[in-house]
Tab-separated table of C-alpha atoms and ligand atoms in Angstrom:
chain	number	residue	atom	x	y	z
A	1	UNK	CA	-25.670	45.450	-25.609
A	2	UNK	CA	-24.719	42.633	-23.258
A	3	UNK	CA	-25.937	39.196	-24.316
A	4	UNK	CA	-28.868	38.060	-22.197
A	5	UNK	CA	-28.133	35.176	-19.832
A	6	UNK	CA	-30.241	32.084	-20.073
A	7	UNK	CA	-32.124	31.995	-16.790
A	8	UNK	CA	-31.722	28.183	-16.701
A	9	UNK	CA	-27.985	28.679	-16.215
A	10	UNK	CA	-28.661	30.122	-12.764
A	11	UNK	CA	-28.890	28.137	-9.534
A	12	UNK	CA	-31.023	29.204	-6.584
A	13	UNK	CA	-28.397	31.559	-5.122
A	14	UNK	CA	-27.819	33.246	-8.458
A	15	UNK	CA	-31.554	33.623	-9.031
A	16	UNK	CA	-31.868	35.277	-5.622
A	17	UNK	CA	-29.059	37.642	-6.619
A	18	UNK	CA	-31.032	38.515	-9.730
A	19	UNK	CA	-34.337	39.185	-7.952
A	20	UNK	CA	-32.495	41.211	-5.270
A	21	UNK	CA	-30.956	43.390	-7.944
A	22	UNK	CA	-34.509	44.159	-9.016
A	23	UNK	CA	-35.343	44.993	-5.386
A	24	UNK	CA	-37.569	41.931	-5.039
A	25	UNK	CA	-38.020	39.407	-2.229
A	26	UNK	CA	-36.021	36.143	-2.133
A	27	UNK	CA	-39.131	33.986	-2.397
A	28	UNK	CA	-39.543	35.267	-5.958
A	29	UNK	CA	-36.555	33.061	-6.851
A	30	UNK	CA	-38.452	30.048	-5.531
A	31	UNK	CA	-41.498	30.984	-7.565
A	32	UNK	CA	-39.353	31.206	-10.696
A	33	UNK	CA	-37.860	27.770	-9.943
A	34	UNK	CA	-41.349	26.325	-9.574
A	35	UNK	CA	-42.470	27.779	-12.881
A	36	UNK	CA	-39.440	26.603	-14.848
A	37	UNK	CA	-38.749	23.199	-13.321
A	38	UNK	CA	-42.064	22.042	-11.874
A	39	UNK	CA	-44.612	23.535	-14.256
A	40	UNK	CA	-42.086	23.647	-17.088
A	41	UNK	CA	-43.419	26.821	-18.681
A	42	UNK	CA	-41.645	28.252	-21.692
A	43	UNK	CA	-42.181	31.971	-21.212
A	44	UNK	CA	-42.065	34.589	-18.479
A	45	UNK	CA	-45.612	35.645	-19.340
A	46	UNK	CA	-46.909	32.343	-17.979
A	47	UNK	CA	-45.453	33.073	-14.513
A	48	UNK	CA	-48.724	34.521	-13.353
A	49	UNK	CA	-47.926	34.965	-9.667
A	50	UNK	CA	-45.075	37.369	-10.498
A	51	UNK	CA	-45.924	41.015	-10.994
A	52	UNK	CA	-46.101	42.294	-14.526
A	53	UNK	CA	-43.173	44.566	-13.685
A	54	UNK	CA	-40.964	41.648	-12.587
A	55	UNK	CA	-41.929	39.595	-15.632
A	56	UNK	CA	-40.916	42.482	-17.865
A	57	UNK	CA	-37.628	42.974	-16.027
A	58	UNK	CA	-36.856	39.278	-16.457
A	59	UNK	CA	-37.817	39.409	-20.102
A	60	UNK	CA	-35.531	42.391	-20.730
A	61	UNK	CA	-32.486	40.960	-18.959
A	62	UNK	CA	-32.677	37.203	-19.420
A	63	UNK	CA	-33.933	34.600	-21.842
A	64	UNK	CA	-35.301	31.138	-21.289
A	65	UNK	CA	-35.064	29.210	-24.545
A	66	UNK	CA	-35.753	25.490	-24.305
A	67	UNK	CA	-34.412	22.454	-26.079
A	68	UNK	CA	-36.785	20.708	-28.454
A	69	UNK	CA	-36.075	17.292	-29.949
A	70	UNK	CA	-35.672	17.527	-33.724
A	71	UNK	CA	-35.671	13.771	-34.201
A	72	UNK	CA	-36.798	10.797	-32.186
A	73	UNK	CA	-35.755	7.240	-32.930
A	74	UNK	CA	-37.381	4.297	-31.203
A	75	UNK	CA	-35.597	1.002	-30.707
A	76	UNK	CA	-37.293	-2.385	-30.906
A	77	UNK	CA	-36.524	-2.757	-27.185
A	78	UNK	CA	-38.477	0.391	-26.279
A	79	UNK	CA	-35.576	2.768	-25.687
A	80	UNK	CA	-35.647	6.057	-27.553
A	81	UNK	CA	-32.981	8.442	-28.741
A	82	UNK	CA	-33.736	12.165	-28.888
A	83	UNK	CA	-31.630	14.460	-31.023
A	84	UNK	CA	-31.429	18.063	-29.847
A	85	UNK	CA	-30.113	20.876	-32.025
A	86	UNK	CA	-28.295	23.583	-30.031
A	87	UNK	CA	-28.264	27.280	-30.824
A	88	UNK	CA	-24.836	27.125	-32.484
A	89	UNK	CA	-26.030	24.281	-34.735
A	90	UNK	CA	-24.196	21.613	-32.793
A	91	UNK	CA	-26.341	18.608	-31.911
A	92	UNK	CA	-26.485	16.306	-28.906
A	93	UNK	CA	-28.226	13.049	-28.137
A	94	UNK	CA	-30.148	11.916	-25.078
A	95	UNK	CA	-31.418	8.389	-24.522
A	96	UNK	CA	-34.601	7.252	-22.728
A	97	UNK	CA	-34.356	3.775	-21.250
A	98	UNK	CA	-37.555	2.224	-19.839
A	99	UNK	CA	-36.961	-0.798	-17.625
A	100	UNK	CA	-39.830	-2.250	-15.575
A	101	UNK	CA	-40.839	0.455	-13.087
A	102	UNK	CA	-37.913	2.711	-14.023
A	103	UNK	CA	-37.525	5.291	-16.733
A	104	UNK	CA	-33.894	6.346	-16.945
A	105	UNK	CA	-32.594	9.287	-18.945
A	106	UNK	CA	-29.003	9.226	-20.179
A	107	UNK	CA	-27.862	12.822	-20.665
A	108	UNK	CA	-24.865	14.311	-22.474
A	109	UNK	CA	-22.510	16.802	-20.836
A	110	UNK	CA	-20.306	17.823	-23.773
A	111	UNK	CA	-20.487	17.947	-27.552
A	112	UNK	CA	-18.019	15.176	-28.339
A	113	UNK	CA	-15.268	14.162	-25.934
A	114	UNK	CA	-11.554	14.930	-25.543
A	115	UNK	CA	-10.492	11.634	-24.026
A	116	UNK	CA	-10.389	9.478	-27.124
A	117	UNK	CA	-11.019	6.067	-25.570
A	118	UNK	CA	-10.247	3.653	-28.388
A	119	UNK	CA	-13.454	1.621	-28.120
A	120	UNK	CA	-15.901	4.532	-27.913
A	121	UNK	CA	-17.515	6.179	-30.943
A	122	UNK	CA	-18.048	9.465	-29.090
A	123	UNK	CA	-14.314	9.461	-28.398
A	124	UNK	CA	-13.492	8.969	-32.077
A	125	UNK	CA	-15.466	12.009	-33.110
A	126	UNK	CA	-13.332	14.492	-31.196
A	127	UNK	CA	-14.375	17.399	-29.019
A	128	UNK	CA	-16.329	20.523	-29.851
A	129	UNK	CA	-17.397	22.179	-26.616
A	130	UNK	CA	-18.796	21.907	-23.107
A	131	UNK	CA	-22.536	22.033	-22.611
A	132	UNK	CA	-23.892	24.851	-20.464
A	133	UNK	CA	-25.888	24.154	-17.319
A	134	UNK	CA	-29.092	25.028	-19.166
A	135	UNK	CA	-28.252	22.603	-21.968
A	136	UNK	CA	-27.676	19.765	-19.474
A	137	UNK	CA	-30.829	20.461	-17.440
A	138	UNK	CA	-32.663	21.282	-20.685
A	139	UNK	CA	-32.306	17.650	-21.805
A	140	UNK	CA	-34.144	16.596	-18.645
A	141	UNK	CA	-36.875	19.225	-19.027
A	142	UNK	CA	-37.494	18.438	-22.685
A	143	UNK	CA	-37.415	14.679	-22.105
A	144	UNK	CA	-39.787	14.919	-19.155
A	145	UNK	CA	-42.249	16.831	-21.346
A	146	UNK	CA	-41.745	14.278	-24.110
A	147	UNK	CA	-42.562	11.233	-21.925
A	148	UNK	CA	-45.571	12.778	-20.198
A	149	UNK	CA	-47.750	11.382	-18.586
A	150	UNK	CA	-44.899	9.110	-17.472
A	151	UNK	CA	-42.249	10.455	-15.136
A	152	UNK	CA	-38.497	10.103	-15.401
A	153	UNK	CA	-37.182	8.216	-12.371
A	154	UNK	CA	-33.403	8.172	-12.834
A	155	UNK	CA	-30.760	10.320	-14.500
A	156	UNK	CA	-27.373	9.058	-15.634
A	157	UNK	CA	-24.635	11.392	-16.855
A	158	UNK	CA	-23.362	8.789	-19.300
A	159	UNK	CA	-24.195	10.231	-22.696
A	160	UNK	CA	-21.749	12.132	-24.877
A	161	UNK	CA	-18.777	13.666	-23.121
A	162	UNK	CA	-16.951	13.493	-19.816
A	163	UNK	CA	-18.984	15.136	-17.025
A	164	UNK	CA	-15.992	15.786	-14.768
A	165	UNK	CA	-14.237	17.681	-17.562
A	166	UNK	CA	-17.212	20.057	-17.430
A	167	UNK	CA	-17.397	19.970	-13.659
A	168	UNK	CA	-18.879	23.388	-12.829
A	169	UNK	CA	-21.769	23.090	-15.263
A	170	UNK	CA	-22.408	19.429	-14.470
A	171	UNK	CA	-22.474	20.150	-10.728
A	172	UNK	CA	-24.787	23.093	-11.101
A	173	UNK	CA	-27.080	21.062	-13.366
A	174	UNK	CA	-27.258	18.255	-10.786
A	175	UNK	CA	-27.954	20.764	-8.022
A	176	UNK	CA	-30.866	22.156	-10.051
A	177	UNK	CA	-32.194	18.660	-10.876
A	178	UNK	CA	-32.335	18.030	-7.123
A	179	UNK	CA	-34.434	21.074	-6.137
A	180	UNK	CA	-37.419	20.004	-4.090
A	181	UNK	CA	-39.605	22.663	-5.609
A	182	UNK	CA	-38.475	21.684	-9.103
A	183	UNK	CA	-37.560	18.365	-10.717
A	184	UNK	CA	-36.950	16.656	-7.344
A	185	UNK	CA	-34.352	14.050	-8.268
A	186	UNK	CA	-32.860	12.770	-5.057
A	187	UNK	CA	-29.123	12.205	-4.991
A	188	UNK	CA	-29.670	8.469	-5.111
A	189	UNK	CA	-31.378	8.842	-8.491
A	190	UNK	CA	-28.554	10.651	-10.287
A	191	UNK	CA	-25.388	8.784	-11.326
A	192	UNK	CA	-22.327	10.418	-12.825
A	193	UNK	CA	-19.903	8.282	-14.797
A	194	UNK	CA	-16.288	9.342	-15.235
A	195	UNK	CA	-13.297	8.185	-17.246
A	196	UNK	CA	-11.318	8.627	-14.010
A	197	UNK	CA	-10.176	12.227	-13.474
A	198	UNK	CA	-8.621	12.059	-10.004
A	199	UNK	CA	-8.606	15.751	-8.914
A	200	UNK	CA	-12.206	16.175	-10.036
A	201	UNK	CA	-13.312	12.996	-8.233
A	202	UNK	CA	-11.787	14.524	-5.089
A	203	UNK	CA	-13.649	17.778	-5.702
A	204	UNK	CA	-16.930	15.993	-6.166
A	205	UNK	CA	-16.305	14.235	-2.846
A	206	UNK	CA	-15.761	17.515	-1.024
A	207	UNK	CA	-19.079	19.150	-1.720
A	208	UNK	CA	-22.437	18.091	-0.300
A	209	UNK	CA	-23.063	15.093	-2.399
A	210	UNK	CA	-24.986	15.570	-5.601
A	211	UNK	CA	-24.970	12.127	-7.151
A	212	UNK	CA	-23.703	8.591	-7.088
A	213	UNK	CA	-20.354	7.863	-8.644
A	214	UNK	CA	-19.538	5.416	-11.427
A	215	UNK	CA	-16.029	4.809	-12.754
A	216	UNK	CA	-15.244	3.508	-16.235
A	217	UNK	CA	-12.615	0.947	-15.278
A	218	UNK	CA	-12.476	-1.383	-18.277
A	219	UNK	CA	-9.175	-3.094	-17.466
A	220	UNK	CA	-7.308	-4.733	-14.601
A	221	UNK	CA	-3.758	-3.696	-15.496
A	222	UNK	CA	-2.179	-0.416	-16.523
A	223	UNK	CA	-0.821	-1.582	-19.880
A	224	UNK	CA	-4.252	-2.680	-21.081
A	225	UNK	CA	-6.027	0.321	-19.593
A	226	UNK	CA	-3.594	2.781	-21.173
A	227	UNK	CA	-3.998	1.090	-24.552
A	228	UNK	CA	-7.779	1.505	-24.287
A	229	UNK	CA	-8.005	4.790	-22.371
A	230	UNK	CA	-5.131	7.243	-22.896
A	231	UNK	CA	-6.085	9.140	-19.695
A	232	UNK	CA	-4.674	6.179	-17.738
A	233	UNK	CA	-1.195	7.567	-18.417
A	234	UNK	CA	-2.026	10.627	-16.369
A	235	UNK	CA	-4.054	8.859	-13.672
A	236	UNK	CA	-2.994	5.219	-13.524
A	237	UNK	CA	-5.067	2.558	-11.803
A	238	UNK	CA	-3.358	2.856	-8.394
A	239	UNK	CA	-4.110	6.599	-8.184
A	240	UNK	CA	-7.640	6.176	-9.472
A	241	UNK	CA	-8.438	3.440	-6.960
A	242	UNK	CA	-6.891	5.486	-4.140
A	243	UNK	CA	-9.253	8.355	-5.051
A	244	UNK	CA	-12.143	5.873	-4.883
A	245	UNK	CA	-10.997	4.648	-1.456
A	246	UNK	CA	-11.100	8.169	-0.056
A	247	UNK	CA	-14.365	9.150	-1.741
A	248	UNK	CA	-16.951	9.687	1.024
A	249	UNK	CA	-19.911	7.322	0.756
A	250	UNK	CA	-23.256	7.360	2.523
A	251	UNK	CA	-24.158	4.269	4.563
A	252	UNK	CA	-24.877	1.371	2.190
A	253	UNK	CA	-23.792	3.406	-0.828
A	254	UNK	CA	-21.354	1.845	-3.272
A	255	UNK	CA	-19.249	3.013	-6.181
A	256	UNK	CA	-20.158	1.410	-9.497
A	257	UNK	CA	-17.273	0.192	-11.643
A	258	UNK	CA	-18.195	-0.079	-15.285
A	259	UNK	CA	-16.339	-2.760	-17.151
A	260	UNK	CA	-16.920	-2.837	-20.901
A	261	UNK	CA	-16.046	-6.413	-21.709
A	262	UNK	CA	-14.187	-6.962	-24.994
A	263	UNK	CA	-13.118	-10.223	-26.558
A	264	UNK	CA	-9.433	-11.058	-26.129
A	265	UNK	CA	-8.766	-7.656	-24.546
A	266	UNK	CA	-10.032	-7.751	-20.966
A	267	UNK	CA	-12.208	-10.866	-20.708
A	268	UNK	CA	-9.697	-13.478	-19.460
A	269	UNK	CA	-9.958	-15.568	-16.288
A	270	UNK	CA	-6.905	-13.685	-14.996
A	271	UNK	CA	-8.753	-10.385	-15.422
A	272	UNK	CA	-11.763	-11.782	-13.588
A	273	UNK	CA	-9.525	-12.974	-10.747
A	274	UNK	CA	-7.608	-9.702	-10.497
A	275	UNK	CA	-10.675	-7.489	-10.369
A	276	UNK	CA	-11.917	-8.413	-6.837
A	277	UNK	CA	-8.380	-8.085	-5.484
A	278	UNK	CA	-7.979	-4.648	-7.052
A	279	UNK	CA	-11.247	-3.403	-5.601
A	280	UNK	CA	-10.557	-4.655	-2.104
A	281	UNK	CA	-11.222	-1.941	0.486
A	282	UNK	CA	-13.702	-0.121	-1.753
A	283	UNK	CA	-17.448	-0.574	-1.353
A	284	UNK	CA	-17.910	-1.524	-4.972
A	285	UNK	CA	-20.241	-3.117	-7.432
A	286	UNK	CA	-19.360	-3.998	-10.991
A	287	UNK	CA	-21.468	-3.386	-14.073
A	288	UNK	CA	-20.311	-5.648	-16.860
A	289	UNK	CA	-21.196	-3.982	-20.150
A	290	UNK	CA	-21.072	-6.335	-23.155
A	291	UNK	CA	-19.253	-4.365	-25.844
A	292	UNK	CA	-21.456	-2.683	-28.435
A	293	UNK	CA	-19.724	-3.294	-31.737
A	294	UNK	CA	-19.462	-0.822	-34.570
A	295	UNK	CA	-18.115	-1.525	-38.043
A	296	UNK	CA	-15.444	1.173	-37.806
A	297	UNK	CA	-13.814	-0.184	-34.640
A	298	UNK	CA	-11.888	-3.448	-34.260
A	299	UNK	CA	-13.290	-4.555	-30.875
A	300	UNK	CA	-15.646	-7.502	-30.468
A	301	UNK	CA	-18.159	-8.622	-27.893
A	302	UNK	CA	-17.221	-11.872	-26.121
A	303	UNK	CA	-19.591	-14.853	-26.255
A	304	UNK	CA	-22.447	-15.031	-23.811
A	305	UNK	CA	-20.743	-17.962	-22.015
A	306	UNK	CA	-17.524	-15.994	-21.565
A	307	UNK	CA	-19.369	-13.026	-20.085
A	308	UNK	CA	-21.319	-15.305	-17.720
A	309	UNK	CA	-18.128	-17.104	-16.660
A	310	UNK	CA	-16.460	-13.746	-15.995
A	311	UNK	CA	-19.414	-12.716	-13.854
A	312	UNK	CA	-19.357	-16.001	-11.933
A	313	UNK	CA	-15.702	-15.511	-10.984
A	314	UNK	CA	-16.540	-12.095	-9.514
A	315	UNK	CA	-19.600	-13.401	-7.681
A	316	UNK	CA	-17.584	-16.243	-6.151
A	317	UNK	CA	-15.322	-13.633	-4.579
A	318	UNK	CA	-18.384	-11.868	-3.158
A	319	UNK	CA	-18.122	-8.984	-5.569
A	320	UNK	CA	-21.556	-7.826	-6.733
A	321	UNK	CA	-21.552	-7.955	-10.507
A	322	UNK	CA	-24.424	-7.437	-12.877
A	323	UNK	CA	-24.455	-7.710	-16.634
A	324	UNK	CA	-25.936	-4.577	-18.079
A	325	UNK	CA	-28.471	-5.323	-20.743
A	326	UNK	CA	-27.613	-3.526	-23.923
A	327	UNK	CA	-30.374	-1.207	-25.023
A	328	UNK	CA	-31.002	0.719	-28.196
A	329	UNK	CA	-28.238	-0.874	-30.269
A	330	UNK	CA	-30.381	-0.903	-33.412
A	331	UNK	CA	-30.700	2.896	-33.291
A	332	UNK	CA	-27.073	3.558	-32.259
A	333	UNK	CA	-28.213	4.665	-28.821
A	334	UNK	CA	-26.282	2.100	-26.785
A	335	UNK	CA	-23.278	2.927	-24.580
A	336	UNK	CA	-20.471	4.367	-26.638
A	337	UNK	CA	-22.548	4.716	-29.801
A	338	UNK	CA	-23.617	8.347	-29.470
A	339	UNK	CA	-22.108	10.645	-32.034
A	340	UNK	CA	-24.483	13.573	-32.001
A	341	UNK	CA	-26.349	12.867	-35.226
B	1	LIG	N1	-17.193	9.877	-20.313
B	1	LIG	C1	-17.826	9.160	-19.268
B	1	LIG	C2	-19.309	8.969	-19.469
B	1	LIG	C3	-19.797	8.584	-20.843
B	1	LIG	S1	-19.354	6.996	-21.479
B	1	LIG	C4	-17.160	7.829	-19.055
B	1	LIG	O1	-16.350	7.431	-19.865
B	1	LIG	O2	-17.426	7.226	-18.020
B	1	LIG	C5	-20.467	5.894	-20.666
B	1	LIG	C6	-19.971	4.414	-20.629
B	1	LIG	O3	-20.037	3.792	-21.915
B	1	LIG	C7	-18.533	4.265	-20.160
B	1	LIG	O4	-18.487	3.391	-19.064
B	1	LIG	C8	-17.828	3.636	-21.357
B	1	LIG	O5	-16.780	2.809	-20.929
B	1	LIG	C9	-18.951	2.907	-22.039
B	1	LIG	N2	-18.724	2.614	-23.453
B	1	LIG	C10	-18.099	3.380	-24.360
B	1	LIG	N3	-18.103	2.774	-25.582
B	1	LIG	C11	-18.770	1.614	-25.429
B	1	LIG	C12	-19.127	0.554	-26.329
B	1	LIG	N4	-18.833	0.594	-27.623
B	1	LIG	N5	-19.817	-0.504	-25.829
B	1	LIG	C13	-20.172	-0.547	-24.518
B	1	LIG	N6	-19.873	0.435	-23.636
B	1	LIG	C14	-19.176	1.498	-24.080
B	2	LIG	FE1	-15.140	10.091	-23.657
B	2	LIG	FE2	-16.292	8.402	-21.923
B	2	LIG	FE3	-16.161	7.808	-24.557
B	2	LIG	FE4	-13.931	7.789	-23.083
B	2	LIG	S1	-15.718	6.416	-22.844
B	2	LIG	S2	-14.158	8.719	-25.107
B	2	LIG	S3	-14.329	9.468	-21.694
B	2	LIG	S4	-17.304	9.488	-23.630
């Protein structure tokens, strides 16, 4: 017997294909979307405006298992890390980050990561597999149920893994997150962060836009960037920045450049002076991320004064630069600390 597909792997078009095969009207697909993503039911039996016959057909041909957090850790700063076991006994982590009127969810797109950035714990753990569309969206569904009665306001694809290395599933997941009759995340509320895969950045730019783009830059010269991020050998800074220049942006939209600031590595005055020059011609803003240390890695966070001085140099050149507050460090939920349990 063929394995049943998880119905949460299907986008609207694919759901219509399914209901058509059963000889049903297209609006049935919309009803299914409403049940799964708006009402967040966990069984076909709860879809009470579908006929019993259709519910049974769905039950026989598809499945709709959900993610459930097995562990929740809460940081002293209010952020929370959810650990989700997957059906093949892999585990992934998702982080909830409350900040004033925002509640941001940081989702994973792969189990582990292939890119091996030297400063990143996820990168040290190696790669196991891509997440399916349903596993990416499932983190949002489960987290939204977990935070109820609050509502998630923003999604960032910045957890474990490289979203553009799992492009098809990440794109489909973002499409589903955006459905008006479902989770309703507008494109401005979803941000995808990439290590800098040039062909995939171009592909993302070609389709109706699904999200905002963030680039993990982390250095201002190729030698330093290659020593930190091996992918820079394949797509050096010039090529990466060219891809950013041609990436289509909506009016007033900007690309975010993430810059993990590490003592003695990329925190010099020269770096701070080079950065605005490098980004010339790109509508850019910079997120300075103070390095989150871990005992097993040799990198250190610069002093507060150094980070502020670095920021000032960027601001003087009219480059928007914010220092990202580190959240969840005490529960290993901060940037680069996710290992999947
Ligand atoms: N693979 C994607 C998305 C996940 S990483 C990417 O690399 O963009 C999300 C962010 O965390 C990246 O900008 C990365 O540079 C940053 N990061 C990794 N390790 C970190 C650490 N130890 N401290 C602070 N930021 C870190
Ligand atoms: Fe992978 Fe991103 Fe970590 Fe690099 S920074 S190893 S691309 S998760």
